[in-house]
mmCIF file of N, CA and C in Angstrom:
data_model
loop_
_atom_site.group_PDB
_atom_site.id
_atom_site.type_symbol
_atom_site.label_atom_id
_atom_site.label_comp_id
_atom_site.label_asym_id
_atom_site.label_seq_id
_atom_site.Cartn_x
_atom_site.Cartn_y
_atom_site.Cartn_z
ATOM 1 N N MET Z 1 -27.094 220.653 31.308
ATOM 2 C CA MET Z 1 -26.568 218.765 31.430
ATOM 3 C C MET Z 1 -26.173 217.091 30.897
ATOM 4 N N THR Z 2 -27.740 217.689 29.818
ATOM 5 C CA THR Z 2 -27.968 215.731 29.305
ATOM 6 C C THR Z 2 -27.751 216.073 28.160
ATOM 7 N N CYS Z 3 -26.632 217.283 27.272
ATOM 8 C CA CYS Z 3 -27.058 217.234 25.674
ATOM 9 C C CYS Z 3 -28.445 216.792 25.202
ATOM 10 N N ALA Z 4 -29.596 217.115 25.514
ATOM 11 C CA ALA Z 4 -30.767 216.782 25.517
ATOM 12 C C ALA Z 4 -31.520 215.815 24.940
ATOM 13 N N LEU Z 5 -30.587 214.400 25.673
ATOM 14 C CA LEU Z 5 -30.873 212.770 25.425
ATOM 15 C C LEU Z 5 -31.649 213.126 26.813
ATOM 16 N N SER Z 6 -33.612 212.088 26.485
ATOM 17 C CA SER Z 6 -34.514 212.165 27.036
ATOM 18 C C SER Z 6 -34.332 211.396 27.731
ATOM 19 N N SER Z 7 -34.902 210.671 29.075
ATOM 20 C CA SER Z 7 -34.406 210.023 29.893
ATOM 21 C C SER Z 7 -32.827 209.878 30.504
ATOM 22 N N PHE Z 8 -32.443 211.099 30.189
ATOM 23 C CA PHE Z 8 -30.403 210.568 30.526
ATOM 24 C C PHE Z 8 -30.908 210.572 32.174
ATOM 25 N N ASP Z 9 -31.243 211.173 33.414
ATOM 26 C CA ASP Z 9 -30.975 210.159 34.334
ATOM 27 C C ASP Z 9 -31.844 209.146 34.584
ATOM 28 N N THR Z 10 -32.542 208.439 33.907
ATOM 29 C CA THR Z 10 -33.522 207.474 34.263
ATOM 30 C C THR Z 10 -32.353 206.506 33.619
ATOM 31 N N ASP Z 11 -31.699 206.970 32.422
ATOM 32 C CA ASP Z 11 -30.858 206.121 31.692
ATOM 33 C C ASP Z 11 -29.851 205.812 31.709
ATOM 34 N N ALA Z 12 -29.596 206.688 32.987
ATOM 35 C CA ALA Z 12 -28.205 206.724 33.724
ATOM 36 C C ALA Z 12 -27.726 206.014 34.661
ATOM 37 N N LEU Z 13 -28.832 206.161 35.574
ATOM 38 C CA LEU Z 13 -28.782 205.091 36.873
ATOM 39 C C LEU Z 13 -29.137 204.406 36.814
ATOM 40 N N ARG Z 14 -30.536 203.132 35.791
ATOM 41 C CA ARG Z 14 -31.172 201.713 35.550
ATOM 42 C C ARG Z 14 -29.513 202.093 35.370
ATOM 43 N N LEU Z 15 -28.442 201.984 33.997
ATOM 44 C CA LEU Z 15 -27.481 201.310 33.143
ATOM 45 C C LEU Z 15 -26.338 201.396 34.457
ATOM 46 N N ILE Z 16 -26.112 202.002 34.778
ATOM 47 C CA ILE Z 16 -25.179 202.404 36.073
ATOM 48 C C ILE Z 16 -25.135 201.520 37.038
ATOM 49 N N ASN Z 17 -26.422 201.178 37.714
ATOM 50 C CA ASN Z 17 -26.718 200.215 38.698
ATOM 51 C C ASN Z 17 -26.687 199.118 38.711
ATOM 52 N N GLN Z 18 -27.322 198.488 37.070
ATOM 53 C CA GLN Z 18 -27.113 197.330 36.583
ATOM 54 C C GLN Z 18 -26.055 196.618 36.442
ATOM 55 N N TYR Z 19 -25.253 197.173 36.018
ATOM 56 C CA TYR Z 19 -23.907 197.069 36.349
ATOM 57 C C TYR Z 19 -23.594 196.593 37.034
ATOM 58 N N ARG Z 20 -22.898 197.741 38.377
ATOM 59 C CA ARG Z 20 -22.517 197.538 39.359
ATOM 60 C C ARG Z 20 -23.719 196.269 40.391
ATOM 61 N N ALA Z 21 -25.150 196.114 39.632
ATOM 62 C CA ALA Z 21 -25.873 194.851 40.348
ATOM 63 C C ALA Z 21 -24.803 193.295 40.116
ATOM 64 N N ALA Z 22 -24.470 193.236 38.909
ATOM 65 C CA ALA Z 22 -24.521 192.233 38.124
ATOM 66 C C ALA Z 22 -22.908 191.716 38.423
ATOM 67 N N GLY Z 23 -21.749 192.296 39.032
ATOM 68 C CA GLY Z 23 -20.497 192.681 38.759
ATOM 69 C C GLY Z 23 -19.984 192.188 37.255
ATOM 70 N N ALA Z 24 -18.129 192.867 37.244
ATOM 71 C CA ALA Z 24 -18.268 192.420 36.578
ATOM 72 C C ALA Z 24 -16.662 192.490 36.426
ATOM 73 N N VAL Z 25 -16.175 191.564 35.098
ATOM 74 C CA VAL Z 25 -14.398 191.635 34.860
ATOM 75 C C VAL Z 25 -13.563 193.014 34.805
ATOM 76 N N CYS Z 26 -12.843 193.178 34.577
ATOM 77 C CA CYS Z 26 -12.042 194.594 34.140
ATOM 78 C C CYS Z 26 -10.954 194.522 34.220
ATOM 79 N N GLY Z 27 -11.381 193.258 33.130
ATOM 80 C CA GLY Z 27 -9.341 193.280 32.320
ATOM 81 C C GLY Z 27 -8.080 193.643 33.252
ATOM 82 N N SER Z 28 -7.104 194.317 33.180
ATOM 83 C CA SER Z 28 -6.479 193.826 33.961
ATOM 84 C C SER Z 28 -6.109 194.579 34.751
ATOM 85 N N ARG Z 29 -7.358 194.948 35.551
ATOM 86 C CA ARG Z 29 -7.805 194.912 36.586
ATOM 87 C C ARG Z 29 -8.466 194.257 37.678
ATOM 88 N N GLY Z 30 -9.046 193.255 36.925
ATOM 89 C CA GLY Z 30 -9.582 191.774 38.319
ATOM 90 C C GLY Z 30 -10.917 191.822 37.731
ATOM 91 N N THR Z 31 -11.425 190.812 38.814
ATOM 92 C CA THR Z 31 -12.825 190.958 38.652
ATOM 93 C C THR Z 31 -13.271 191.740 39.689
ATOM 94 N N PHE Z 32 -14.301 192.154 39.867
ATOM 95 C CA PHE Z 32 -15.113 193.119 40.389
ATOM 96 C C PHE Z 32 -16.676 192.000 41.112
ATOM 97 N N ALA Z 33 -17.100 192.008 42.461
ATOM 98 C CA ALA Z 33 -18.282 191.449 42.506
ATOM 99 C C ALA Z 33 -19.122 192.978 42.380
ATOM 100 N N ALA Z 34 -20.694 192.431 43.047
ATOM 101 C CA ALA Z 34 -21.734 192.619 42.722
ATOM 102 C C ALA Z 34 -21.128 194.042 43.898
ATOM 103 N N ALA Z 35 -21.756 195.378 43.451
ATOM 104 C CA ALA Z 35 -21.659 196.021 44.690
ATOM 105 C C ALA Z 35 -22.735 196.642 44.892
ATOM 106 N N ALA Z 36 -23.396 197.464 45.978
ATOM 107 C CA ALA Z 36 -24.360 198.211 46.003
ATOM 108 C C ALA Z 36 -24.927 199.533 45.454
ATOM 109 N N PRO Z 37 -25.861 199.949 44.813
ATOM 110 C CA PRO Z 37 -26.465 201.141 43.835
ATOM 111 C C PRO Z 37 -25.281 202.336 44.428
ATOM 112 N N LEU Z 38 -25.443 202.978 43.426
ATOM 113 C CA LEU Z 38 -24.889 203.632 43.852
ATOM 114 C C LEU Z 38 -25.792 205.938 43.523
ATOM 115 N N ALA Z 39 -25.897 206.414 44.011
ATOM 116 C CA ALA Z 39 -27.527 206.779 44.773
ATOM 117 C C ALA Z 39 -27.044 208.398 43.929
ATOM 118 N N PRO Z 40 -27.172 209.330 42.520
ATOM 119 C CA PRO Z 40 -27.020 210.029 41.955
ATOM 120 C C PRO Z 40 -26.851 211.845 42.830
ATOM 121 N N GLN Z 41 -25.816 213.017 43.097
ATOM 122 C CA GLN Z 41 -25.595 213.330 44.576
ATOM 123 C C GLN Z 41 -25.546 214.910 43.168
ATOM 124 N N ALA Z 42 -26.764 215.810 43.405
ATOM 125 C CA ALA Z 42 -26.558 217.272 43.126
ATOM 126 C C ALA Z 42 -24.885 218.011 42.525
ATOM 127 N N GLN Z 43 -23.897 217.879 43.066
ATOM 128 C CA GLN Z 43 -22.644 218.236 43.566
ATOM 129 C C GLN Z 43 -21.846 217.726 43.347
ATOM 130 N N LEU Z 44 -21.824 216.631 42.772
ATOM 131 C CA LEU Z 44 -20.839 215.408 42.258
ATOM 132 C C LEU Z 44 -21.499 215.875 40.363
ATOM 133 N N THR Z 45 -22.951 216.524 40.182
ATOM 134 C CA THR Z 45 -23.682 216.889 39.069
ATOM 135 C C THR Z 45 -23.078 217.700 38.050
ATOM 136 N N ARG Z 46 -22.747 218.403 39.278
ATOM 137 C CA ARG Z 46 -22.560 220.181 38.836
ATOM 138 C C ARG Z 46 -21.060 219.910 38.169
ATOM 139 N N ALA Z 47 -20.246 219.357 39.507
ATOM 140 C CA ALA Z 47 -18.591 219.326 39.275
ATOM 141 C C ALA Z 47 -18.434 218.686 37.648
ATOM 142 N N ALA Z 48 -19.535 217.349 37.917
ATOM 143 C CA ALA Z 48 -18.906 216.356 36.247
ATOM 144 C C ALA Z 48 -19.410 217.951 34.874
ATOM 145 N N TYR Z 49 -20.308 218.142 35.147
ATOM 146 C CA TYR Z 49 -21.006 219.421 34.520
ATOM 147 C C TYR Z 49 -20.097 219.991 34.151
ATOM 148 N N ASP Z 50 -19.900 221.039 34.604
ATOM 149 C CA ASP Z 50 -18.918 221.997 34.715
ATOM 150 C C ASP Z 50 -17.752 221.538 33.697
ATOM 151 N N HIS Z 51 -17.188 220.449 33.922
ATOM 152 C CA HIS Z 51 -16.154 219.469 33.541
ATOM 153 C C HIS Z 51 -16.177 219.290 31.702
ATOM 154 N N SER Z 52 -16.911 218.730 31.994
ATOM 155 C CA SER Z 52 -17.976 218.693 30.772
ATOM 156 C C SER Z 52 -17.992 220.113 29.697
ATOM 157 N N ARG Z 53 -18.972 220.525 30.136
ATOM 158 C CA ARG Z 53 -19.054 222.007 30.013
ATOM 159 C C ARG Z 53 -16.996 222.543 28.813
ATOM 160 N N ASP Z 54 -16.499 222.803 30.785
ATOM 161 C CA ASP Z 54 -14.816 223.077 29.630
ATOM 162 C C ASP Z 54 -14.710 222.406 28.649
ATOM 163 N N MET Z 55 -14.637 220.761 28.655
ATOM 164 C CA MET Z 55 -13.870 220.716 27.910
ATOM 165 C C MET Z 55 -14.330 221.288 26.737
ATOM 166 N N ALA Z 56 -15.254 220.805 26.466
ATOM 167 C CA ALA Z 56 -16.561 221.040 24.586
ATOM 168 C C ALA Z 56 -16.192 222.279 24.778
ATOM 169 N N ASP Z 57 -16.361 223.460 25.892
ATOM 170 C CA ASP Z 57 -16.276 225.080 25.071
ATOM 171 C C ASP Z 57 -14.534 224.999 24.467
ATOM 172 N N ASN Z 58 -13.545 225.083 25.281
ATOM 173 C CA ASN Z 58 -12.210 225.064 24.563
ATOM 174 C C ASN Z 58 -11.624 222.747 24.034
ATOM 175 N N ASN Z 59 -12.856 222.362 23.786
ATOM 176 C CA ASN Z 59 -11.785 221.912 22.105
ATOM 177 C C ASN Z 59 -10.675 220.859 22.971
ATOM 178 N N TYR Z 60 -11.013 219.987 24.444
ATOM 179 C CA TYR Z 60 -9.721 219.087 25.211
ATOM 180 C C TYR Z 60 -10.645 218.281 24.837
ATOM 181 N N PHE Z 61 -9.773 217.499 26.052
ATOM 182 C CA PHE Z 61 -10.686 216.236 26.089
ATOM 183 C C PHE Z 61 -8.888 215.660 27.668
ATOM 184 N N SER Z 62 -9.416 215.464 28.279
ATOM 185 C CA SER Z 62 -8.672 215.154 29.684
ATOM 186 C C SER Z 62 -9.269 215.316 31.146
ATOM 187 N N HIS Z 63 -8.368 214.377 31.969
ATOM 188 C CA HIS Z 63 -8.399 214.422 33.394
ATOM 189 C C HIS Z 63 -8.905 216.072 34.182
ATOM 190 N N THR Z 64 -7.572 216.744 33.568
ATOM 191 C CA THR Z 64 -6.471 217.621 34.189
ATOM 192 C C THR Z 64 -7.598 218.936 33.222
ATOM 193 N N SER Z 65 -8.511 219.791 33.740
ATOM 194 C CA SER Z 65 -8.495 221.421 33.356
ATOM 195 C C SER Z 65 -7.536 221.811 32.386
ATOM 196 N N ARG Z 66 -7.763 222.584 32.031
ATOM 197 C CA ARG Z 66 -7.301 223.228 31.095
ATOM 198 C C ARG Z 66 -5.534 224.641 32.336
ATOM 199 N N ASP Z 67 -6.346 224.867 33.176
ATOM 200 C CA ASP Z 67 -5.990 225.644 34.400
ATOM 201 C C ASP Z 67 -5.366 224.917 35.701
ATOM 202 N N GLY Z 68 -5.299 223.663 35.010
ATOM 203 C CA GLY Z 68 -4.494 222.498 35.833
ATOM 204 C C GLY Z 68 -5.755 222.561 36.848
ATOM 205 N N ARG Z 69 -7.075 222.698 37.701
ATOM 206 C CA ARG Z 69 -6.965 222.469 38.130
ATOM 207 C C ARG Z 69 -7.536 220.374 37.898
ATOM 208 N N THR Z 70 -7.958 219.690 39.276
ATOM 209 C CA THR Z 70 -7.884 218.317 39.170
ATOM 210 C C THR Z 70 -9.517 217.549 39.660
ATOM 211 N N LEU Z 71 -9.040 216.469 39.086
ATOM 212 C CA LEU Z 71 -10.975 215.702 39.865
ATOM 213 C C LEU Z 71 -10.909 216.258 41.322
ATOM 214 N N GLY Z 72 -9.934 216.144 42.259
ATOM 215 C CA GLY Z 72 -10.171 216.563 43.720
ATOM 216 C C GLY Z 72 -10.111 217.955 43.770
ATOM 217 N N THR Z 73 -10.068 218.946 43.068
ATOM 218 C CA THR Z 73 -10.421 220.351 43.430
ATOM 219 C C THR Z 73 -11.295 220.636 42.407
ATOM 220 N N ARG Z 74 -12.143 220.016 41.746
ATOM 221 C CA ARG Z 74 -12.708 220.824 40.625
ATOM 222 C C ARG Z 74 -14.481 220.552 42.020
ATOM 223 N N VAL Z 75 -13.951 218.965 41.844
ATOM 224 C CA VAL Z 75 -15.051 217.957 43.331
ATOM 225 C C VAL Z 75 -15.036 219.139 44.320
ATOM 226 N N THR Z 76 -14.269 219.464 45.035
ATOM 227 C CA THR Z 76 -14.297 220.130 46.453
ATOM 228 C C THR Z 76 -15.148 221.908 46.303
ATOM 229 N N ALA Z 77 -14.705 222.226 45.385
ATOM 230 C CA ALA Z 77 -15.137 223.527 44.369
ATOM 231 C C ALA Z 77 -16.937 223.745 44.154
ATOM 232 N N ALA Z 78 -17.499 222.498 43.982
ATOM 233 C CA ALA Z 78 -18.554 222.496 44.241
ATOM 234 C C ALA Z 78 -18.911 222.511 44.755
ATOM 235 N N GLY Z 79 -18.273 221.863 46.250
ATOM 236 C CA GLY Z 79 -19.323 221.834 47.581
ATOM 237 C C GLY Z 79 -19.500 220.117 47.838
ATOM 238 N N TYR Z 80 -18.506 219.980 47.225
ATOM 239 C CA TYR Z 80 -19.284 218.179 47.851
ATOM 240 C C TYR Z 80 -17.946 217.713 48.865
ATOM 241 N N SER Z 81 -17.668 217.311 49.817
ATOM 242 C CA SER Z 81 -16.807 216.932 51.109
ATOM 243 C C SER Z 81 -16.503 215.465 50.598
ATOM 244 N N TRP Z 82 -15.642 215.257 50.216
ATOM 245 C CA TRP Z 82 -15.193 213.406 49.759
ATOM 246 C C TRP Z 82 -14.193 213.101 50.627
ATOM 247 N N SER Z 83 -14.368 211.358 50.704
ATOM 248 C CA SER Z 83 -12.883 210.934 51.647
ATOM 249 C C SER Z 83 -12.370 210.310 50.533
ATOM 250 N N GLY Z 84 -13.221 210.095 48.866
ATOM 251 C CA GLY Z 84 -12.495 209.203 48.189
ATOM 252 C C GLY Z 84 -13.275 209.652 46.164
ATOM 253 N N VAL Z 85 -12.487 209.563 46.027
ATOM 254 C CA VAL Z 85 -13.330 209.811 44.612
ATOM 255 C C VAL Z 85 -12.751 209.586 43.623
ATOM 256 N N GLY Z 86 -13.562 209.415 42.465
ATOM 257 C CA GLY Z 86 -12.633 208.435 41.006
ATOM 258 C C GLY Z 86 -13.699 209.471 39.592
ATOM 259 N N GLU Z 87 -12.998 209.572 38.412
ATOM 260 C CA GLU Z 87 -14.203 210.600 37.460
ATOM 261 C C GLU Z 87 -13.645 209.413 36.127
ATOM 262 N N ASN Z 88 -14.384 209.226 35.202
ATOM 263 C CA ASN Z 88 -14.467 208.630 34.458
ATOM 264 C C ASN Z 88 -15.370 209.920 33.882
ATOM 265 N N ILE Z 89 -14.404 209.839 32.207
ATOM 266 C CA ILE Z 89 -14.082 210.832 31.002
ATOM 267 C C ILE Z 89 -14.476 209.752 30.041
ATOM 268 N N ALA Z 90 -15.136 210.640 28.454
ATOM 269 C CA ALA Z 90 -15.559 210.371 27.343
ATOM 270 C C ALA Z 90 -15.830 211.239 26.276
ATOM 271 N N ALA Z 91 -15.768 210.834 24.935
ATOM 272 C CA ALA Z 91 -16.214 212.579 23.968
ATOM 273 C C ALA Z 91 -16.544 211.070 23.101
ATOM 274 N N GLY Z 92 -17.332 212.459 22.207
ATOM 275 C CA GLY Z 92 -18.408 211.517 20.750
ATOM 276 C C GLY Z 92 -18.661 210.601 21.397
ATOM 277 N N TYR Z 93 -19.354 210.008 22.283
ATOM 278 C CA TYR Z 93 -20.667 208.939 22.009
ATOM 279 C C TYR Z 93 -21.976 209.606 22.648
ATOM 280 N N GLY Z 94 -22.819 209.266 21.623
ATOM 281 C CA GLY Z 94 -24.372 209.921 20.982
ATOM 282 C C GLY Z 94 -25.473 209.073 22.124
ATOM 283 N N SER Z 95 -24.814 208.985 23.172
ATOM 284 C CA SER Z 95 -26.354 208.211 24.300
ATOM 285 C C SER Z 95 -25.205 207.899 25.276
ATOM 286 N N VAL Z 96 -26.182 207.829 26.609
ATOM 287 C CA VAL Z 96 -25.897 206.903 28.271
ATOM 288 C C VAL Z 96 -25.352 205.892 27.927
ATOM 289 N N GLN Z 97 -25.845 204.707 26.882
ATOM 290 C CA GLN Z 97 -26.014 203.655 26.665
ATOM 291 C C GLN Z 97 -24.808 203.701 26.317
ATOM 292 N N GLN Z 98 -24.196 203.914 24.958
ATOM 293 C CA GLN Z 98 -22.727 203.687 24.775
ATOM 294 C C GLN Z 98 -22.183 204.560 25.303
ATOM 295 N N THR Z 99 -21.994 205.423 26.179
ATOM 296 C CA THR Z 99 -20.883 205.917 27.020
ATOM 297 C C THR Z 99 -20.995 204.845 27.821
ATOM 298 N N VAL Z 100 -21.451 203.910 28.474
ATOM 299 C CA VAL Z 100 -21.589 203.723 29.318
ATOM 300 C C VAL Z 100 -21.016 202.201 29.122
ATOM 301 N N ASP Z 101 -21.437 201.817 28.206
ATOM 302 C CA ASP Z 101 -20.764 200.671 27.549
ATOM 303 C C ASP Z 101 -19.373 200.289 26.836
ATOM 304 N N ALA Z 102 -18.466 201.762 26.956
ATOM 305 C CA ALA Z 102 -17.358 202.357 26.207
ATOM 306 C C ALA Z 102 -16.420 201.729 27.954
ATOM 307 N N TRP Z 103 -17.383 202.732 29.244
ATOM 308 C CA TRP Z 103 -16.458 202.876 29.995
ATOM 309 C C TRP Z 103 -16.655 201.269 30.890
ATOM 310 N N MET Z 104 -18.061 200.670 30.287
ATOM 311 C CA MET Z 104 -17.399 198.930 30.898
ATOM 312 C C MET Z 104 -16.428 198.854 30.283
ATOM 313 N N ALA Z 105 -16.284 198.585 28.830
ATOM 314 C CA ALA Z 105 -15.288 198.055 27.985
ATOM 315 C C ALA Z 105 -13.635 198.676 28.285
ATOM 316 N N SER Z 106 -13.805 199.446 29.013
ATOM 317 C CA SER Z 106 -12.261 199.726 29.279
ATOM 318 C C SER Z 106 -11.557 199.557 30.839
ATOM 319 N N ASP Z 107 -10.993 198.662 30.975
ATOM 320 C CA ASP Z 107 -9.972 198.493 32.497
ATOM 321 C C ASP Z 107 -10.361 199.291 33.251
ATOM 322 N N GLY Z 108 -9.667 200.518 33.347
ATOM 323 C CA GLY Z 108 -9.465 201.151 34.373
ATOM 324 C C GLY Z 108 -10.825 202.100 34.318
ATOM 325 N N HIS Z 109 -12.162 202.403 33.715
ATOM 326 C CA HIS Z 109 -13.577 202.791 33.675
ATOM 327 C C HIS Z 109 -14.038 201.522 34.539
ATOM 328 N N CYS Z 110 -13.927 201.303 33.471
ATOM 329 C CA CYS Z 110 -14.991 200.504 34.474
ATOM 330 C C CYS Z 110 -14.461 199.734 36.071
ATOM 331 N N ALA Z 111 -12.974 199.632 36.773
ATOM 332 C CA ALA Z 111 -12.774 199.175 38.077
ATOM 333 C C ALA Z 111 -13.460 200.644 38.915
ATOM 334 N N ASN Z 112 -13.425 201.740 38.037
ATOM 335 C CA ASN Z 112 -13.885 202.974 39.177
ATOM 336 C C ASN Z 112 -15.345 203.065 38.829
ATOM 337 N N LEU Z 113 -16.365 202.020 37.813
ATOM 338 C CA LEU Z 113 -17.723 202.555 38.052
ATOM 339 C C LEU Z 113 -18.400 201.275 39.007
ATOM 340 N N MET Z 114 -16.815 199.801 39.589
ATOM 341 C CA MET Z 114 -17.385 198.724 39.398
ATOM 342 C C MET Z 114 -16.665 199.231 41.392
ATOM 343 N N ASN Z 115 -16.015 200.359 41.075
ATOM 344 C CA ASN Z 115 -15.770 200.395 42.417
ATOM 345 C C ASN Z 115 -16.811 200.299 43.503
ATOM 346 N N ALA Z 116 -16.647 199.493 44.818
ATOM 347 C CA ALA Z 116 -17.638 199.351 45.842
ATOM 348 C C ALA Z 116 -17.953 200.521 46.864
ATOM 349 N N SER Z 117 -16.307 201.079 47.142
ATOM 350 C CA SER Z 117 -16.039 201.834 48.171
ATOM 351 C C SER Z 117 -17.111 203.268 47.890
ATOM 352 N N PHE Z 118 -17.512 203.854 46.644
ATOM 353 C CA PHE Z 118 -18.189 204.672 46.075
ATOM 354 C C PHE Z 118 -19.621 204.699 46.276
ATOM 355 N N THR Z 119 -20.260 205.485 46.553
ATOM 356 C CA THR Z 119 -21.804 205.252 46.761
ATOM 357 C C THR Z 119 -22.716 206.514 46.477
ATOM 358 N N GLN Z 120 -21.773 207.848 45.475
ATOM 359 C CA GLN Z 120 -22.414 208.573 45.259
ATOM 360 C C GLN Z 120 -22.315 208.250 43.515
ATOM 361 N N TYR Z 121 -22.382 208.862 42.672
ATOM 362 C CA TYR Z 121 -22.329 210.187 41.277
ATOM 363 C C TYR Z 121 -22.822 211.082 41.206
ATOM 364 N N GLY Z 122 -22.613 212.202 40.113
ATOM 365 C CA GLY Z 122 -23.017 212.760 39.555
ATOM 366 C C GLY Z 122 -22.963 212.741 37.396
ATOM 367 N N LEU Z 123 -23.407 212.275 36.833
ATOM 368 C CA LEU Z 123 -23.315 212.194 34.893
ATOM 369 C C LEU Z 123 -23.549 213.336 34.839
ATOM 370 N N ALA Z 124 -22.533 214.224 33.524
ATOM 371 C CA ALA Z 124 -23.530 214.477 32.574
ATOM 372 C C ALA Z 124 -22.786 215.286 31.847
ATOM 373 N N CYS Z 125 -23.278 215.813 30.088
ATOM 374 C CA CYS Z 125 -22.603 215.773 29.268
ATOM 375 C C CYS Z 125 -23.202 216.741 28.653
ATOM 376 N N ALA Z 126 -22.271 217.533 27.831
ATOM 377 C CA ALA Z 126 -22.422 219.295 27.352
ATOM 378 C C ALA Z 126 -21.559 218.970 25.951
ATOM 379 N N ARG Z 127 -21.952 219.671 24.787
ATOM 380 C CA ARG Z 127 -22.411 219.049 23.966
ATOM 381 C C ARG Z 127 -22.414 221.309 22.769
ATOM 382 N N ASN Z 128 -20.776 220.447 22.004
ATOM 383 C CA ASN Z 128 -20.134 222.154 21.039
ATOM 384 C C ASN Z 128 -20.061 221.404 19.977
ATOM 385 N N ASP Z 129 -20.980 221.630 19.065
ATOM 386 C CA ASP Z 129 -20.749 221.211 17.651
ATOM 387 C C ASP Z 129 -19.408 221.615 16.988
ATOM 388 N N ALA Z 130 -18.959 222.650 17.682
ATOM 389 C CA ALA Z 130 -17.567 223.169 17.000
ATOM 390 C C ALA Z 130 -16.385 222.797 17.436
ATOM 391 N N SER Z 131 -16.110 222.154 18.338
ATOM 392 C CA SER Z 131 -15.525 221.193 18.783
ATOM 393 C C SER Z 131 -15.079 219.513 18.379
ATOM 394 N N THR Z 132 -14.328 219.062 18.945
ATOM 395 C CA THR Z 132 -13.674 217.547 17.600
ATOM 396 C C THR Z 132 -14.470 217.057 18.152
ATOM 397 N N TYR Z 133 -15.502 216.574 19.176
ATOM 398 C CA TYR Z 133 -15.857 215.094 20.155
ATOM 399 C C TYR Z 133 -17.691 216.228 19.664
ATOM 400 N N ARG Z 134 -18.002 216.937 20.230
ATOM 401 C CA ARG Z 134 -19.454 217.377 19.351
ATOM 402 C C ARG Z 134 -19.711 217.643 21.259
ATOM 403 N N THR Z 135 -19.949 216.492 21.967
ATOM 404 C CA THR Z 135 -20.277 215.871 23.070
ATOM 405 C C THR Z 135 -19.352 215.241 24.254
ATOM 406 N N TYR Z 136 -19.104 215.755 25.523
ATOM 407 C CA TYR Z 136 -17.967 215.551 26.120
ATOM 408 C C TYR Z 136 -18.145 214.881 27.282
ATOM 409 N N TRP Z 137 -18.177 213.992 28.519
ATOM 410 C CA TRP Z 137 -19.491 213.774 29.492
ATOM 411 C C TRP Z 137 -17.644 213.347 30.353
ATOM 412 N N THR Z 138 -18.644 213.220 31.048
ATOM 413 C CA THR Z 138 -18.099 213.302 32.926
ATOM 414 C C THR Z 138 -18.931 212.932 33.848
ATOM 415 N N LEU Z 139 -18.045 211.745 34.252
ATOM 416 C CA LEU Z 139 -18.916 210.334 35.472
ATOM 417 C C LEU Z 139 -18.001 210.968 37.131
ATOM 418 N N ASP Z 140 -17.976 211.699 37.714
ATOM 419 C CA ASP Z 140 -17.860 211.039 39.183
ATOM 420 C C ASP Z 140 -18.344 210.182 39.796
ATOM 421 N N LEU Z 141 -17.785 209.745 40.610
ATOM 422 C CA LEU Z 141 -18.198 209.018 41.404
ATOM 423 C C LEU Z 141 -17.553 209.091 42.233
ATOM 424 N N ALA Z 142 -17.681 209.156 43.716
ATOM 425 C CA ALA Z 142 -16.968 209.868 45.058
ATOM 426 C C ALA Z 142 -18.443 208.816 46.573
ATOM 427 N N ARG Z 143 -17.436 208.908 47.595
ATOM 428 C CA ARG Z 143 -18.372 208.325 49.041
ATOM 429 C C ARG Z 143 -17.723 209.562 49.925
ATOM 430 N N PRO Z 144 -18.864 210.131 50.704
ATOM 431 C CA PRO Z 144 -18.453 210.904 51.345
ATOM 432 C C PRO Z 144 -17.445 211.036 51.924
#
């Protein structure tokens, strides 16, 4: 779930919550005030990994799985009961820092990450050297 990156979980938690604590301007999505820290959640991490693994193994890049599943159906299938959910995906990045920085530079991804209504997250990376991007990242954000 970590693409064999050391300190994956600690780096992710630190980076994501540093951005949330600082607030951000997310381009056309506007200015977001500081938001409470997110807590890691195992079922969201499982849903994120399953999607990253599927993208890596089947060499595609999309929020919709090849079999038509959407974020909501994947998160529900992982056993998470949600009232709000969002997703960021990325591909080709070699570190947590590069991935989170890329999301913060994208209006929509930044807005998802800064959304104060989200309280929990799951982040995963899957690698397949035979696929186009080699590394596939999924961040699932939610509130119960």
